[in-house]
Short mmCIF file of C-alpha atoms in Angstrom, two decimals:
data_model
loop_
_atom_site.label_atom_id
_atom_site.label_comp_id
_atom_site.label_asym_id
_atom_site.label_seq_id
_atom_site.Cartn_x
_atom_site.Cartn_y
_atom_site.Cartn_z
CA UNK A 1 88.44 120.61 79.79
CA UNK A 2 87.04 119.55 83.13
CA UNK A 3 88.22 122.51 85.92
CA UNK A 4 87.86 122.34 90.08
CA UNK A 5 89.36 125.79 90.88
CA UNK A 6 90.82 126.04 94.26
CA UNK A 7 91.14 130.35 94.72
CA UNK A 8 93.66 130.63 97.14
CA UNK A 9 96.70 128.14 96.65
CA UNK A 10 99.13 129.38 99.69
CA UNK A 11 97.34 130.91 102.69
CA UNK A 12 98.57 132.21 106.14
CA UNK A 13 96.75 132.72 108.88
CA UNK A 14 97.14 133.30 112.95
CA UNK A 15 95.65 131.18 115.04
CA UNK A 16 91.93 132.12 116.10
CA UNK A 17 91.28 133.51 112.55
CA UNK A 18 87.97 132.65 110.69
CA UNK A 19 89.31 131.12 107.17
CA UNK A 20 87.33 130.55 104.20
CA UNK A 21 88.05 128.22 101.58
CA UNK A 22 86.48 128.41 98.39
CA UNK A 23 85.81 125.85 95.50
CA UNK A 24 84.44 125.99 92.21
CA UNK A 25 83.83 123.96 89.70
CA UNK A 26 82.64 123.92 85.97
CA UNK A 27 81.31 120.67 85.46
CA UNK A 28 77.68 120.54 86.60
CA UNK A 29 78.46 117.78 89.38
CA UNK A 30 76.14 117.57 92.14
CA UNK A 31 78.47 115.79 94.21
CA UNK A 32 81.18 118.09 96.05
CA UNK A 33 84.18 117.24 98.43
CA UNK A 34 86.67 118.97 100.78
CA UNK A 35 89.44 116.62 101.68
CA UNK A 36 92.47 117.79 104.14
CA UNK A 37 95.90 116.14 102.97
CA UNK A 38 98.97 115.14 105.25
CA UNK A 39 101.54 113.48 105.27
CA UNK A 40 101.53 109.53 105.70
CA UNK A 41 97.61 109.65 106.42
CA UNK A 42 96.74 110.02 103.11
CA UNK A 43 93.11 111.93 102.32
CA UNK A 44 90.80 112.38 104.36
CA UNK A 45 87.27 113.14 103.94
CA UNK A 46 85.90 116.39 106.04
CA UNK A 47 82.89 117.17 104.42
CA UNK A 48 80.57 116.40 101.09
CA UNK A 49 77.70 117.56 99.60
CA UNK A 50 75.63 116.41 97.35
CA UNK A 51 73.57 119.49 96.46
CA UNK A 52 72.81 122.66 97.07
CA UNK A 53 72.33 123.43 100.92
CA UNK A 54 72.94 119.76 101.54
CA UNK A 55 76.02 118.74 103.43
CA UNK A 56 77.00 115.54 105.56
CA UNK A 57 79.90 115.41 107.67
CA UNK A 58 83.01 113.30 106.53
CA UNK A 59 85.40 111.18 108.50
CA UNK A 60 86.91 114.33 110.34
CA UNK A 61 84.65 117.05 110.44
CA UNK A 62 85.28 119.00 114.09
CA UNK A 63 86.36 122.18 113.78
CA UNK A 64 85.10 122.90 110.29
CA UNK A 65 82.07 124.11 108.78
CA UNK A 66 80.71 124.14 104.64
CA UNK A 67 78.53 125.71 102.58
CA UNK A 68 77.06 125.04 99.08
CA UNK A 69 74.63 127.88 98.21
CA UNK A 70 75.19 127.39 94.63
CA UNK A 71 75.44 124.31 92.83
CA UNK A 72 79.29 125.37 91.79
CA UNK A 73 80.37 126.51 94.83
CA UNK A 74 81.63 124.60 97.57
CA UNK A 75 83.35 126.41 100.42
CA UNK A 76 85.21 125.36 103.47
CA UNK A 77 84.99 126.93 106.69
CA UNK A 78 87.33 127.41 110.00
CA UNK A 79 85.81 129.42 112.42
CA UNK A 80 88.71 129.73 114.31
CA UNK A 81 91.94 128.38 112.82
CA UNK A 82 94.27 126.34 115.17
CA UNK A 83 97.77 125.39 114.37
CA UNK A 84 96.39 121.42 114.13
CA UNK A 85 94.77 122.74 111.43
CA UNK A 86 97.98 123.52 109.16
CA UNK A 87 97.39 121.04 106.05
CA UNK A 88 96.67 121.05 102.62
CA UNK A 89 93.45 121.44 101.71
CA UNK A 90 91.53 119.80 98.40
CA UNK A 91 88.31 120.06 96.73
CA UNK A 92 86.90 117.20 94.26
CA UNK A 93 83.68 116.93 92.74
CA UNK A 94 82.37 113.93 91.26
CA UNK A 95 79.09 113.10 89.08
CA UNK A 96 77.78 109.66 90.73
CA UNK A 97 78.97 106.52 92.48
CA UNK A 98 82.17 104.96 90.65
CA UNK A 99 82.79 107.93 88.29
CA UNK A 100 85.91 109.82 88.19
CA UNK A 101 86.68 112.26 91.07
CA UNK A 102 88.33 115.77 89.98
CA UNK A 103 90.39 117.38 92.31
CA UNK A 104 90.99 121.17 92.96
CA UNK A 105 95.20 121.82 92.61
CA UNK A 106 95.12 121.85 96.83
CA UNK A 107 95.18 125.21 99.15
CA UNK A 108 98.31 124.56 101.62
CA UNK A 109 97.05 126.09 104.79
CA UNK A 110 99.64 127.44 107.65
CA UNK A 111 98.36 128.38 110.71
CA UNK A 112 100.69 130.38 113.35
CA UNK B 1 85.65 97.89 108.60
CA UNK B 2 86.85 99.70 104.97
CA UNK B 3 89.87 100.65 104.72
CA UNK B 4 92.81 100.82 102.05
CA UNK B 5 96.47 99.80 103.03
CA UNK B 6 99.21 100.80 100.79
CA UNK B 7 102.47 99.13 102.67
CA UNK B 8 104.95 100.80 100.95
CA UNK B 9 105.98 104.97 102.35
CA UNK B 10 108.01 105.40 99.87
CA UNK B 11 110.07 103.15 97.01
CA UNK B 12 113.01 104.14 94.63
CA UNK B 13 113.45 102.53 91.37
CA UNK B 14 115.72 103.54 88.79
CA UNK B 15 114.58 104.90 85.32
CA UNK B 16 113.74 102.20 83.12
CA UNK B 17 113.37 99.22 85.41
CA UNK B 18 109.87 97.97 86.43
CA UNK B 19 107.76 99.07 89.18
CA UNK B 20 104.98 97.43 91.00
CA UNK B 21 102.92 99.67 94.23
CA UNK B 22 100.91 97.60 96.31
CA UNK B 23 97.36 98.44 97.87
CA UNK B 24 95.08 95.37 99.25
CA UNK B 25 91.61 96.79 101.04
CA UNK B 26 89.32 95.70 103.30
CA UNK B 27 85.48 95.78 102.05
CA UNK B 28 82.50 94.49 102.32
CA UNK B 29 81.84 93.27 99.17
CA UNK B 30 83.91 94.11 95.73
CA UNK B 31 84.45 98.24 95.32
CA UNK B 32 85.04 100.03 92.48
CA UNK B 33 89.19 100.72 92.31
CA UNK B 34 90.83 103.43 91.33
CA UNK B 35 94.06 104.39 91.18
CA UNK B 36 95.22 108.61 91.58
CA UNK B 37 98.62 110.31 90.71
CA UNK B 38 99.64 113.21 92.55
CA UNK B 39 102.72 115.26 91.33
CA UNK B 40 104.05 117.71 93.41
CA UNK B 41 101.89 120.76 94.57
CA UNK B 42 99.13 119.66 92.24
CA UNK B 43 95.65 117.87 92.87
CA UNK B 44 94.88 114.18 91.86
CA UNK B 45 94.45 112.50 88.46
CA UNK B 46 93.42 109.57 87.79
CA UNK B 47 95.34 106.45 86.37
CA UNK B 48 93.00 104.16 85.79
CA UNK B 49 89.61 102.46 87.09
CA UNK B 50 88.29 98.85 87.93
CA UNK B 51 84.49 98.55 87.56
CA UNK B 52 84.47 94.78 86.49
CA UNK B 53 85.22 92.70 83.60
CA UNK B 54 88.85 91.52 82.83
CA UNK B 55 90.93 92.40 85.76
CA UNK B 56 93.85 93.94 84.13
CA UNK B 57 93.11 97.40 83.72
CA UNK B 58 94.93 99.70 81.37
CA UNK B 59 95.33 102.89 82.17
CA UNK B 60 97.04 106.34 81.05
CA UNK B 61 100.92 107.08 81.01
CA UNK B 62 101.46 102.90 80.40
CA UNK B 63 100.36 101.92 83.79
CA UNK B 64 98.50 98.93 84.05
CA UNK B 65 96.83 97.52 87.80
CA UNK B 66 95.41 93.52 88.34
CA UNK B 67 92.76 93.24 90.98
CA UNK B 68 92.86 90.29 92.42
CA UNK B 69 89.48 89.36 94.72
CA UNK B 70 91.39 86.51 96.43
CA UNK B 71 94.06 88.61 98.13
CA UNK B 72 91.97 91.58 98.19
CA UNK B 73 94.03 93.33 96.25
CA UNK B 74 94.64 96.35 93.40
CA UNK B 75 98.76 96.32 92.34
CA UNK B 76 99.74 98.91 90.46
CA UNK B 77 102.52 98.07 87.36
CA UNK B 78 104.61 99.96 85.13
CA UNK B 79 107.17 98.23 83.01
CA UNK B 80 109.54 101.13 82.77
CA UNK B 81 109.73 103.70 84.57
CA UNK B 82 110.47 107.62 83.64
CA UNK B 83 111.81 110.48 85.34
CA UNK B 84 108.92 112.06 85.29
CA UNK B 85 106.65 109.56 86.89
CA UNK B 86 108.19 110.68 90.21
CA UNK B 87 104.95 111.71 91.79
CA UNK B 88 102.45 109.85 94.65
CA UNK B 89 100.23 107.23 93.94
CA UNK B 90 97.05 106.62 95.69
CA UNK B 91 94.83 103.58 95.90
CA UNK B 92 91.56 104.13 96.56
CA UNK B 93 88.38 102.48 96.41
CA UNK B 94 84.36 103.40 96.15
CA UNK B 95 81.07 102.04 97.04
CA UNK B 96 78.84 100.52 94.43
CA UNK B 97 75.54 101.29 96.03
CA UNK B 98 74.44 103.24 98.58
CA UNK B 99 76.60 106.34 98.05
CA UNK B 100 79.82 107.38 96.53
CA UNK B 101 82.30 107.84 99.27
CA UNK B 102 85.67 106.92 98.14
CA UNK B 103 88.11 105.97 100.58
CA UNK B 104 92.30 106.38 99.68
CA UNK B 105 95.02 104.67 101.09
CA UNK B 106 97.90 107.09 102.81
CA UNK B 107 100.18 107.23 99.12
CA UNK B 108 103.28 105.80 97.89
CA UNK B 109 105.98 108.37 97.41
CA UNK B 110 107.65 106.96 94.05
CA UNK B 111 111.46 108.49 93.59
CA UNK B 112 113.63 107.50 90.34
CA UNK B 113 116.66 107.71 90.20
CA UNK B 114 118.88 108.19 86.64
#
């Protein structure tokens, strides 16, 4: 069975905090995803990579930084949190164009 | 430019009638289409795909979707509906070339009522 494992599920955090976000995943993809999830705007795409040390930036990508050291590992970066920043957070992976994108169970983020 | 519209916020249908969630996109040329369930506090699944072929797609959990290239457009059908396919449903479509960035539409919150 196909797993995207999302480590921390329910964070809090103050505002000017450096949060981490981390991702893994057991299926060998090269292609990895951090999308941030609110309400009425749907998913949004903040960063990808599509292998190790490789990263592009996404449709929103201020205020957050990624890094894929390992071909499993995917993790999301806020170098310093700000409350416009409170979201859910979730990782996909996917093999190749048009294939089936697996999504992490989400990391809701509040930031106070 | 690409984008995904699903019109609907929200829609309530009781269990056991029929359901239909609309998406139409905007696209350069024909995407792949997917469809994504979201129940509550949990990731994305998929429903079902549209690559090409016969454009009534079958997918899991009897949902069925019909693109349709002259309205641009990816509806999403049930026949009867269950409790427990209260849950969001995203349209969203991907490239075919050039890279696999998949764009979704902002959900469909589906409530059923008894």
């Amino acid at each position: 069975d196909v797993k995207v494992t999302q480590s921390s599920r329910y964070l809090v955090k103050r505002t000017g905090e450096k949060v981490f976000l981390e991702c893994v995943q057991d299926m060998d993809h090269e292609n990895m995803f951090w999308y941030r999830q609110d309400p009425g705007l749907g998913l949004r795409l903040i960063y990808f990579s599509y292998d190790v040390k490789m990263k592009e930036k996404g449709d929103i990508p201020e205020g957050y930084s990624v890094s894929r050291e390992k071909k499993e590992r995917f993790s999301l970066i806020l170098e310093s949190a700000s409350t416009n920043q409170t979201s859910m957070y979730l990782c996909a992976t996917v093999r190749g164009t048009g294939n089936t994108i697996y999504f992490g169970e989400g990391s809701w983020l509040t930031v106070v | 430019a690409q984008s995904v519209t699903q019109p609907d916020i929200h829609i309530t249908v009781s269990e056991g009638a029929s359901l239909e969630l609309r998406c139409n996109y905007s696209y350069g040329a024909t995407p792949y289409l997917f469809w994504y369930v979201q129940s509550p506090g949990q990731g994305l699944q998929l429903l079902l795909k549209y690559f090409s072929g016969d454009t009534l797609v079958q997918g899991i959990k009897g949902f069925e979707a019909e693109f349709k290239r002259s309205q641009s457009s990816f509806n999403l059908r049930k026949p009867s509906v269950h409790w427990s396919d209260a849950a969001e449903y995203f349209c969203a479509v991907g490239a075919r070339t050039g890279g696999f960035k998949t764009i979704f539409g902002a959900g469909t919150r589906l409530f059923v009522k008894a």
